[in-house]
């Protein structure tokens, strides 16, 4: 798969997702960026704006398996990872895999589950494996968690801990559609759900090949130093209690490489870093005086950090 074919396949994936998710190419590009960067996606927005629709559209656009878990307070870790079942006649245990054994996992309203159940995803998200009763079970590749949560509801929810937020490569909000887009949504949804008619346009092998090509995108030393400087700035600012981790620096590099690939380039520019810094870093920060994550305020803090760091000098 050469560069032109790679760009063509990516554009076809964008267009397929947009058959279902209407009106925001930037959101689609960020969501697909998480897939090709080998990471996970957190969608934080109000009800009814298309969080679940976007996740289903991505899952339906590749030829692998997709699964959905509705997170609730009574959900158990074994409902996510799976359980060993004992067969008495044969005197043996057999592992029954849970819904996490898929390619695209939609964790709907993830903050409604208890911390213990939320934590059951940590190993899967970080190491692409699940450990149950001392046995380790690898997950198939690609593996991506798309989690959603409502930023307004507080009662009956359990905020994700910083350790888990740091496992999400990207976070994003969707926002309200424009008048024309909302009219299209109403017209197209008056009959059957278009998500049910969606056909895959990319195989799992093609996803893995594009991920490999992303890893070949050149990152100059000056760009790496720029990424380190931006993340370091979030650790020094007085208004930020907890800044970006080294994992965040690596994720920012990967997301910048993927954006360069989307633009048809084999090298990363400072603009790639600036365009991906907010979605990669905002959800990981803890601001002073903020009792819980406020994505708009966190995004402003990342923008302030970007403004404080000089761009790399052109050679």
PDB file of N, CA, C and O in Angstrom, residues 135-203:
ATOM      1  N   UNK A 135      -4.654 -16.380  34.724  1.00  0.00           N
ATOM      2  CA  UNK A 135      -4.365 -16.698  33.319  1.00  0.00           C
ATOM      3  C   UNK A 135      -4.498 -15.435  32.474  1.00  0.00           C
ATOM      4  O   UNK A 135      -5.416 -14.640  32.676  1.00  0.00           O
ATOM      5  N   UNK A 136      -3.592 -15.260  31.526  1.00  0.00           N
ATOM      6  CA  UNK A 136      -3.587 -14.084  30.660  1.00  0.00           C
ATOM      7  C   UNK A 136      -4.129 -14.453  29.289  1.00  0.00           C
ATOM      8  O   UNK A 136      -3.703 -15.436  28.681  1.00  0.00           O
ATOM      9  N   UNK A 137      -5.059 -13.625  28.802  1.00  0.00           N
ATOM     10  CA  UNK A 137      -5.694 -13.873  27.510  1.00  0.00           C
ATOM     11  C   UNK A 137      -5.453 -12.661  26.611  1.00  0.00           C
ATOM     12  O   UNK A 137      -5.915 -11.555  26.930  1.00  0.00           O
ATOM     13  N   UNK A 138      -4.719 -12.813  25.506  1.00  0.00           N
ATOM     14  CA  UNK A 138      -4.450 -11.674  24.619  1.00  0.00           C
ATOM     15  C   UNK A 138      -5.703 -11.247  23.862  1.00  0.00           C
ATOM     16  O   UNK A 138      -6.579 -12.075  23.556  1.00  0.00           O
ATOM     17  N   UNK A 139      -5.781  -9.957  23.567  1.00  0.00           N
ATOM     18  CA  UNK A 139      -6.879  -9.418  22.775  1.00  0.00           C
ATOM     19  C   UNK A 139      -6.463  -9.356  21.313  1.00  0.00           C
ATOM     20  O   UNK A 139      -5.294  -9.181  20.984  1.00  0.00           O
ATOM     21  N   UNK A 140      -7.426  -9.487  20.442  1.00  0.00           N
ATOM     22  CA  UNK A 140      -7.149  -9.394  19.014  1.00  0.00           C
ATOM     23  C   UNK A 140      -6.826  -7.953  18.641  1.00  0.00           C
ATOM     24  O   UNK A 140      -7.241  -7.006  19.313  1.00  0.00           O
ATOM     25  N   UNK A 141      -6.080  -7.786  17.551  1.00  0.00           N
ATOM     26  CA  UNK A 141      -5.718  -6.468  17.056  1.00  0.00           C
ATOM     27  C   UNK A 141      -6.394  -6.209  15.710  1.00  0.00           C
ATOM     28  O   UNK A 141      -6.561  -7.137  14.920  1.00  0.00           O
ATOM     29  N   UNK A 142      -6.790  -4.973  15.427  1.00  0.00           N
ATOM     30  CA  UNK A 142      -6.697  -3.820  16.313  1.00  0.00           C
ATOM     31  C   UNK A 142      -7.718  -3.903  17.440  1.00  0.00           C
ATOM     32  O   UNK A 142      -8.772  -4.524  17.279  1.00  0.00           O
ATOM     33  N   UNK A 143      -7.396  -3.253  18.553  1.00  0.00           N
ATOM     34  CA  UNK A 143      -8.320  -3.161  19.683  1.00  0.00           C
ATOM     35  C   UNK A 143      -8.423  -1.706  20.101  1.00  0.00           C
ATOM     36  O   UNK A 143      -7.410  -1.062  20.348  1.00  0.00           O
ATOM     37  N   UNK A 144      -9.647  -1.213  20.171  1.00  0.00           N
ATOM     38  CA  UNK A 144      -9.874   0.192  20.506  1.00  0.00           C
ATOM     39  C   UNK A 144     -11.104   0.316  21.391  1.00  0.00           C
ATOM     40  O   UNK A 144     -12.157  -0.262  21.097  1.00  0.00           O
ATOM     41  N   UNK A 145     -10.970   1.066  22.474  1.00  0.00           N
ATOM     42  CA  UNK A 145     -12.095   1.399  23.338  1.00  0.00           C
ATOM     43  C   UNK A 145     -12.578   2.799  22.980  1.00  0.00           C
ATOM     44  O   UNK A 145     -11.787   3.747  22.936  1.00  0.00           O
ATOM     45  N   UNK A 146     -13.871   2.911  22.693  1.00  0.00           N
ATOM     46  CA  UNK A 146     -14.504   4.215  22.516  1.00  0.00           C
ATOM     47  C   UNK A 146     -15.477   4.384  23.672  1.00  0.00           C
ATOM     48  O   UNK A 146     -16.500   3.695  23.739  1.00  0.00           O
ATOM     49  N   UNK A 147     -15.135   5.247  24.612  1.00  0.00           N
ATOM     50  CA  UNK A 147     -15.952   5.443  25.811  1.00  0.00           C
ATOM     51  C   UNK A 147     -16.703   6.762  25.707  1.00  0.00           C
ATOM     52  O   UNK A 147     -16.192   7.747  25.166  1.00  0.00           O
ATOM     53  N   UNK A 148     -17.924   6.780  26.222  1.00  0.00           N
ATOM     54  CA  UNK A 148     -18.711   8.007  26.233  1.00  0.00           C
ATOM     55  C   UNK A 148     -19.096   8.349  27.665  1.00  0.00           C
ATOM     56  O   UNK A 148     -19.205   7.473  28.529  1.00  0.00           O
ATOM     57  N   UNK A 149     -19.274   9.650  27.914  1.00  0.00           N
ATOM     58  CA  UNK A 149     -19.818  10.078  29.187  1.00  0.00           C
ATOM     59  C   UNK A 149     -20.466  11.440  29.045  1.00  0.00           C
ATOM     60  O   UNK A 149     -20.119  12.232  28.171  1.00  0.00           O
ATOM     61  N   UNK A 150     -21.437  11.697  29.929  1.00  0.00           N
ATOM     62  CA  UNK A 150     -22.174  12.945  29.968  1.00  0.00           C
ATOM     63  C   UNK A 150     -21.497  13.865  30.975  1.00  0.00           C
ATOM     64  O   UNK A 150     -21.351  13.498  32.138  1.00  0.00           O
ATOM     65  N   UNK A 151     -21.067  15.082  30.565  1.00  0.00           N
ATOM     66  CA  UNK A 151     -20.326  15.944  31.487  1.00  0.00           C
ATOM     67  C   UNK A 151     -21.199  16.633  32.530  1.00  0.00           C
ATOM     68  O   UNK A 151     -20.687  17.206  33.494  1.00  0.00           O
ATOM     69  N   UNK A 152     -22.526  16.596  32.336  1.00  0.00           N
ATOM     70  CA  UNK A 152     -23.424  17.330  33.221  1.00  0.00           C
ATOM     71  C   UNK A 152     -23.852  16.500  34.418  1.00  0.00           C
ATOM     72  O   UNK A 152     -23.870  16.966  35.565  1.00  0.00           O
ATOM     73  N   UNK A 153     -24.211  15.246  34.168  1.00  0.00           N
ATOM     74  CA  UNK A 153     -24.740  14.402  35.248  1.00  0.00           C
ATOM     75  C   UNK A 153     -23.650  14.069  36.259  1.00  0.00           C
ATOM     76  O   UNK A 153     -22.534  13.690  35.905  1.00  0.00           O
ATOM     77  N   UNK A 154     -23.988  14.223  37.534  1.00  0.00           N
ATOM     78  CA  UNK A 154     -23.065  13.939  38.623  1.00  0.00           C
ATOM     79  C   UNK A 154     -23.600  12.834  39.516  1.00  0.00           C
ATOM     80  O   UNK A 154     -22.876  11.914  39.902  1.00  0.00           O
ATOM     81  N   UNK A 155     -24.878  12.893  39.855  1.00  0.00           N
ATOM     82  CA  UNK A 155     -25.482  11.903  40.744  1.00  0.00           C
ATOM     83  C   UNK A 155     -25.503  10.526  40.077  1.00  0.00           C
ATOM     84  O   UNK A 155     -25.883  10.383  38.913  1.00  0.00           O
ATOM     85  N   UNK A 156     -25.055   9.527  40.816  1.00  0.00           N
ATOM     86  CA  UNK A 156     -25.043   8.164  40.298  1.00  0.00           C
ATOM     87  C   UNK A 156     -23.903   7.891  39.354  1.00  0.00           C
ATOM     88  O   UNK A 156     -23.923   6.882  38.641  1.00  0.00           O
ATOM     89  N   UNK A 157     -22.898   8.763  39.340  1.00  0.00           N
ATOM     90  CA  UNK A 157     -21.744   8.540  38.474  1.00  0.00           C
ATOM     91  C   UNK A 157     -20.474   8.462  39.307  1.00  0.00           C
ATOM     92  O   UNK A 157     -20.425   8.912  40.448  1.00  0.00           O
ATOM     93  N   UNK A 158     -19.432   7.892  38.699  1.00  0.00           N
ATOM     94  CA  UNK A 158     -18.138   7.726  39.360  1.00  0.00           C
ATOM     95  C   UNK A 158     -17.072   8.283  38.410  1.00  0.00           C
ATOM     96  O   UNK A 158     -16.758   7.647  37.405  1.00  0.00           O
ATOM     97  N   UNK A 159     -16.539   9.464  38.701  1.00  0.00           N
ATOM     98  CA  UNK A 159     -15.550  10.064  37.799  1.00  0.00           C
ATOM     99  C   UNK A 159     -14.376   9.125  37.538  1.00  0.00           C
ATOM    100  O   UNK A 159     -13.896   8.439  38.442  1.00  0.00           O
ATOM    101  N   UNK A 160     -13.930   9.096  36.294  1.00  0.00           N
ATOM    102  CA  UNK A 160     -12.785   8.254  35.952  1.00  0.00           C
ATOM    103  C   UNK A 160     -11.536   8.767  36.670  1.00  0.00           C
ATOM    104  O   UNK A 160     -11.281   9.974  36.681  1.00  0.00           O
ATOM    105  N   UNK A 161     -10.758   7.878  37.267  1.00  0.00           N
ATOM    106  CA  UNK A 161      -9.517   8.308  37.922  1.00  0.00           C
ATOM    107  C   UNK A 161      -8.490   8.766  36.896  1.00  0.00           C
ATOM    108  O   UNK A 161      -8.549   8.401  35.719  1.00  0.00           O
ATOM    109  N   UNK A 162      -7.532   9.560  37.359  1.00  0.00           N
ATOM    110  CA  UNK A 162      -6.519  10.100  36.454  1.00  0.00           C
ATOM    111  C   UNK A 162      -5.751   8.989  35.729  1.00  0.00           C
ATOM    112  O   UNK A 162      -5.394   9.131  34.562  1.00  0.00           O
ATOM    113  N   UNK A 163      -5.515   7.876  36.424  1.00  0.00           N
ATOM    114  CA  UNK A 163      -4.765   6.774  35.799  1.00  0.00           C
ATOM    115  C   UNK A 163      -5.503   6.219  34.592  1.00  0.00           C
ATOM    116  O   UNK A 163      -4.875   5.825  33.593  1.00  0.00           O
ATOM    117  N   UNK A 164      -6.826   6.193  34.660  1.00  0.00           N
ATOM    118  CA  UNK A 164      -7.591   5.676  33.520  1.00  0.00           C
ATOM    119  C   UNK A 164      -7.737   6.734  32.430  1.00  0.00           C
ATOM    120  O   UNK A 164      -7.656   6.421  31.232  1.00  0.00           O
ATOM    121  N   UNK A 165      -7.927   7.986  32.810  1.00  0.00           N
ATOM    122  CA  UNK A 165      -8.011   9.043  31.812  1.00  0.00           C
ATOM    123  C   UNK A 165      -6.737   9.095  30.971  1.00  0.00           C
ATOM    124  O   UNK A 165      -6.778   9.379  29.774  1.00  0.00           O
ATOM    125  N   UNK A 166      -5.605   8.809  31.613  1.00  0.00           N
ATOM    126  CA  UNK A 166      -4.323   8.855  30.916  1.00  0.00           C
ATOM    127  C   UNK A 166      -4.195   7.749  29.879  1.00  0.00           C
ATOM    128  O   UNK A 166      -3.321   7.809  29.006  1.00  0.00           O
ATOM    129  N   UNK A 167      -5.064   6.734  29.952  1.00  0.00           N
ATOM    130  CA  UNK A 167      -5.034   5.646  28.966  1.00  0.00           C
ATOM    131  C   UNK A 167      -5.749   6.022  27.676  1.00  0.00           C
ATOM    132  O   UNK A 167      -5.614   5.316  26.673  1.00  0.00           O
ATOM    133  N   UNK A 168      -6.543   7.097  27.713  1.00  0.00           N
ATOM    134  CA  UNK A 168      -7.236   7.520  26.494  1.00  0.00           C
ATOM    135  C   UNK A 168      -6.318   8.429  25.685  1.00  0.00           C
ATOM    136  O   UNK A 168      -5.860   9.460  26.171  1.00  0.00           O
ATOM    137  N   UNK A 169      -6.046   8.050  24.458  1.00  0.00           N
ATOM    138  CA  UNK A 169      -5.158   8.832  23.619  1.00  0.00           C
ATOM    139  C   UNK A 169      -5.774  10.176  23.276  1.00  0.00           C
ATOM    140  O   UNK A 169      -5.094  11.207  23.254  1.00  0.00           O
ATOM    141  N   UNK A 170      -7.078  10.181  22.995  1.00  0.00           N
ATOM    142  CA  UNK A 170      -7.766  11.399  22.586  1.00  0.00           C
ATOM    143  C   UNK A 170      -9.075  11.559  23.341  1.00  0.00           C
ATOM    144  O   UNK A 170      -9.722  10.569  23.700  1.00  0.00           O
ATOM    145  N   UNK A 171      -9.476  12.798  23.559  1.00  0.00           N
ATOM    146  CA  UNK A 171     -10.831  13.108  24.015  1.00  0.00           C
ATOM    147  C   UNK A 171     -11.407  14.153  23.076  1.00  0.00           C
ATOM    148  O   UNK A 171     -10.663  14.937  22.476  1.00  0.00           O
ATOM    149  N   UNK A 172     -12.715  14.158  22.941  1.00  0.00           N
ATOM    150  CA  UNK A 172     -13.335  15.149  22.076  1.00  0.00           C
ATOM    151  C   UNK A 172     -14.771  15.412  22.503  1.00  0.00           C
ATOM    152  O   UNK A 172     -15.370  14.620  23.223  1.00  0.00           O
ATOM    153  N   UNK A 173     -15.278  16.552  22.066  1.00  0.00           N
ATOM    154  CA  UNK A 173     -16.697  16.874  22.187  1.00  0.00           C
ATOM    155  C   UNK A 173     -17.255  17.034  20.778  1.00  0.00           C
ATOM    156  O   UNK A 173     -16.508  17.305  19.825  1.00  0.00           O
ATOM    157  N   UNK A 174     -18.551  16.879  20.645  1.00  0.00           N
ATOM    158  CA  UNK A 174     -19.181  16.901  19.325  1.00  0.00           C
ATOM    159  C   UNK A 174     -19.885  18.230  19.071  1.00  0.00           C
ATOM    160  O   UNK A 174     -19.721  18.851  18.030  1.00  0.00           O
ATOM    161  N   UNK A 175     -20.666  18.694  20.032  1.00  0.00           N
ATOM    162  CA  UNK A 175     -21.397  19.949  19.866  1.00  0.00           C
ATOM    163  C   UNK A 175     -22.682  19.768  19.065  1.00  0.00           C
ATOM    164  O   UNK A 175     -22.950  18.704  18.500  1.00  0.00           O
ATOM    165  N   UNK A 176     -23.469  20.839  19.036  1.00  0.00           N
ATOM    166  CA  UNK A 176     -24.737  20.791  18.305  1.00  0.00           C
ATOM    167  C   UNK A 176     -24.504  20.940  16.806  1.00  0.00           C
ATOM    168  O   UNK A 176     -23.607  21.677  16.378  1.00  0.00           O
ATOM    169  N   UNK A 177     -25.328  20.262  15.984  1.00  0.00           N
ATOM    170  CA  UNK A 177     -25.186  20.402  14.532  1.00  0.00           C
ATOM    171  C   UNK A 177     -25.762  21.723  14.038  1.00  0.00           C
ATOM    172  O   UNK A 177     -26.578  22.358  14.709  1.00  0.00           O
ATOM    173  N   UNK A 178     -25.340  22.134  12.839  1.00  0.00           N
ATOM    174  CA  UNK A 178     -25.956  23.297  12.198  1.00  0.00           C
ATOM    175  C   UNK A 178     -27.354  22.959  11.705  1.00  0.00           C
ATOM    176  O   UNK A 178     -27.786  21.801  11.715  1.00  0.00           O
ATOM    177  N   UNK A 179     -28.070  23.967  11.225  1.00  0.00           N
ATOM    178  CA  UNK A 179     -29.460  23.773  10.790  1.00  0.00           C
ATOM    179  C   UNK A 179     -29.555  22.768   9.651  1.00  0.00           C
ATOM    180  O   UNK A 179     -30.416  21.879   9.663  1.00  0.00           O
ATOM    181  N   UNK A 180     -28.684  22.895   8.649  1.00  0.00           N
ATOM    182  CA  UNK A 180     -28.752  21.978   7.505  1.00  0.00           C
ATOM    183  C   UNK A 180     -28.404  20.554   7.917  1.00  0.00           C
ATOM    184  O   UNK A 180     -29.043  19.595   7.457  1.00  0.00           O
ATOM    185  N   UNK A 181     -27.408  20.408   8.762  1.00  0.00           N
ATOM    186  CA  UNK A 181     -27.029  19.076   9.223  1.00  0.00           C
ATOM    187  C   UNK A 181     -28.140  18.456  10.071  1.00  0.00           C
ATOM    188  O   UNK A 181     -28.425  17.260   9.959  1.00  0.00           O
ATOM    189  N   UNK A 182     -28.763  19.267  10.919  1.00  0.00           N
ATOM    190  CA  UNK A 182     -29.853  18.734  11.741  1.00  0.00           C
ATOM    191  C   UNK A 182     -31.040  18.326  10.879  1.00  0.00           C
ATOM    192  O   UNK A 182     -31.700  17.309  11.142  1.00  0.00           O
ATOM    193  N   UNK A 183     -31.307  19.099   9.823  1.00  0.00           N
ATOM    194  CA  UNK A 183     -32.376  18.733   8.891  1.00  0.00           C
ATOM    195  C   UNK A 183     -32.068  17.410   8.211  1.00  0.00           C
ATOM    196  O   UNK A 183     -32.943  16.545   8.056  1.00  0.00           O
ATOM    197  N   UNK A 184     -30.794  17.207   7.807  1.00  0.00           N
ATOM    198  CA  UNK A 184     -30.397  15.939   7.182  1.00  0.00           C
ATOM    199  C   UNK A 184     -30.560  14.781   8.165  1.00  0.00           C
ATOM    200  O   UNK A 184     -31.029  13.704   7.792  1.00  0.00           O
ATOM    201  N   UNK A 185     -30.176  15.010   9.419  1.00  0.00           N
ATOM    202  CA  UNK A 185     -30.314  13.951  10.430  1.00  0.00           C
ATOM    203  C   UNK A 185     -31.775  13.546  10.578  1.00  0.00           C
ATOM    204  O   UNK A 185     -32.110  12.351  10.603  1.00  0.00           O
ATOM    205  N   UNK A 186     -32.665  14.535  10.644  1.00  0.00           N
ATOM    206  CA  UNK A 186     -34.094  14.247  10.813  1.00  0.00           C
ATOM    207  C   UNK A 186     -34.637  13.502   9.604  1.00  0.00           C
ATOM    208  O   UNK A 186     -35.391  12.525   9.727  1.00  0.00           O
ATOM    209  N   UNK A 187     -34.249  13.941   8.395  1.00  0.00           N
ATOM    210  CA  UNK A 187     -34.741  13.291   7.179  1.00  0.00           C
ATOM    211  C   UNK A 187     -34.258  11.845   7.089  1.00  0.00           C
ATOM    212  O   UNK A 187     -35.034  10.932   6.783  1.00  0.00           O
ATOM    213  N   UNK A 188     -32.969  11.629   7.342  1.00  0.00           N
ATOM    214  CA  UNK A 188     -32.400  10.295   7.148  1.00  0.00           C
ATOM    215  C   UNK A 188     -32.788   9.335   8.263  1.00  0.00           C
ATOM    216  O   UNK A 188     -32.731   8.118   8.071  1.00  0.00           O
ATOM    217  N   UNK A 189     -33.148   9.859   9.423  1.00  0.00           N
ATOM    218  CA  UNK A 189     -33.538   8.989  10.529  1.00  0.00           C
ATOM    219  C   UNK A 189     -35.042   8.787  10.637  1.00  0.00           C
ATOM    220  O   UNK A 189     -35.521   8.168  11.580  1.00  0.00           O
ATOM    221  N   UNK A 190     -35.810   9.340   9.684  1.00  0.00           N
ATOM    222  CA  UNK A 190     -37.264   9.180   9.746  1.00  0.00           C
ATOM    223  C   UNK A 190     -37.678   7.751   9.448  1.00  0.00           C
ATOM    224  O   UNK A 190     -38.755   7.309   9.843  1.00  0.00           O
ATOM    225  N   UNK A 191     -36.809   7.016   8.752  1.00  0.00           N
ATOM    226  CA  UNK A 191     -37.082   5.613   8.470  1.00  0.00           C
ATOM    227  C   UNK A 191     -36.218   4.726   9.332  1.00  0.00           C
ATOM    228  O   UNK A 191     -36.135   4.884  10.545  1.00  0.00           O
ATOM    229  N   UNK A 192     -35.480   3.793   8.705  1.00  0.00           N
ATOM    230  CA  UNK A 192     -34.615   2.883   9.448  1.00  0.00           C
ATOM    231  C   UNK A 192     -33.311   3.572   9.818  1.00  0.00           C
ATOM    232  O   UNK A 192     -32.922   4.584   9.220  1.00  0.00           O
ATOM    233  N   UNK A 193     -32.628   3.023  10.797  1.00  0.00           N
ATOM    234  CA  UNK A 193     -31.356   3.564  11.259  1.00  0.00           C
ATOM    235  C   UNK A 193     -30.290   3.319  10.185  1.00  0.00           C
ATOM    236  O   UNK A 193     -30.011   2.173   9.839  1.00  0.00           O
ATOM    237  N   UNK A 194     -29.663   4.394   9.646  1.00  0.00           N
ATOM    238  CA  UNK A 194     -28.642   4.185   8.602  1.00  0.00           C
ATOM    239  C   UNK A 194     -27.437   3.403   9.084  1.00  0.00           C
ATOM    240  O   UNK A 194     -26.720   2.808   8.272  1.00  0.00           O
ATOM    241  N   UNK A 195     -27.192   3.383  10.395  1.00  0.00           N
ATOM    242  CA  UNK A 195     -26.050   2.624  10.925  1.00  0.00           C
ATOM    243  C   UNK A 195     -26.208   1.134  10.648  1.00  0.00           C
ATOM    244  O   UNK A 195     -25.215   0.410  10.498  1.00  0.00           O
ATOM    245  N   UNK A 196     -27.452   0.661  10.587  1.00  0.00           N
ATOM    246  CA  UNK A 196     -27.695  -0.754  10.342  1.00  0.00           C
ATOM    247  C   UNK A 196     -27.410  -1.146   8.897  1.00  0.00           C
ATOM    248  O   UNK A 196     -27.254  -2.327   8.595  1.00  0.00           O
ATOM    249  N   UNK A 197     -27.362  -0.154   8.005  1.00  0.00           N
ATOM    250  CA  UNK A 197     -27.094  -0.437   6.589  1.00  0.00           C
ATOM    251  C   UNK A 197     -25.629  -0.222   6.227  1.00  0.00           C
ATOM    252  O   UNK A 197     -25.224  -0.435   5.084  1.00  0.00           O
ATOM    253  N   UNK A 198     -24.828   0.209   7.203  1.00  0.00           N
ATOM    254  CA  UNK A 198     -23.437   0.534   6.929  1.00  0.00           C
ATOM    255  C   UNK A 198     -22.638  -0.731   6.618  1.00  0.00           C
ATOM    256  O   UNK A 198     -22.759  -1.742   7.300  1.00  0.00           O
ATOM    257  N   UNK A 199     -21.798  -0.657   5.581  1.00  0.00           N
ATOM    258  CA  UNK A 199     -20.961  -1.776   5.176  1.00  0.00           C
ATOM    259  C   UNK A 199     -19.488  -1.447   5.431  1.00  0.00           C
ATOM    260  O   UNK A 199     -19.060  -0.304   5.257  1.00  0.00           O
ATOM    261  N   UNK A 200     -18.692  -2.437   5.846  1.00  0.00           N
ATOM    262  CA  UNK A 200     -17.259  -2.177   6.077  1.00  0.00           C
ATOM    263  C   UNK A 200     -16.550  -1.769   4.791  1.00  0.00           C
ATOM    264  O   UNK A 200     -16.861  -2.273   3.709  1.00  0.00           O
ATOM    265  N   UNK A 201     -15.592  -0.846   4.926  1.00  0.00           N
ATOM    266  CA  UNK A 201     -14.807  -0.407   3.766  1.00  0.00           C
ATOM    267  C   UNK A 201     -13.315  -0.623   4.001  1.00  0.00           C
ATOM    268  O   UNK A 201     -12.502  -0.282   3.142  1.00  0.00           O
ATOM    269  N   UNK A 202     -12.963  -1.203   5.155  1.00  0.00           N
ATOM    270  CA  UNK A 202     -11.554  -1.426   5.460  1.00  0.00           C
ATOM    271  C   UNK A 202     -11.419  -2.720   6.256  1.00  0.00           C
ATOM    272  O   UNK A 202     -12.174  -2.968   7.199  1.00  0.00           O
ATOM    273  N   UNK A 203     -10.459  -3.542   5.873  1.00  0.00           N
ATOM    274  CA  UNK A 203     -10.216  -4.788   6.586  1.00  0.00           C
ATOM    275  C   UNK A 203      -9.319  -4.534   7.793  1.00  0.00           C
ATOM    276  O   UNK A 203      -8.653  -3.489   7.899  1.00  0.00           O
TER     277      UNK A 203
END
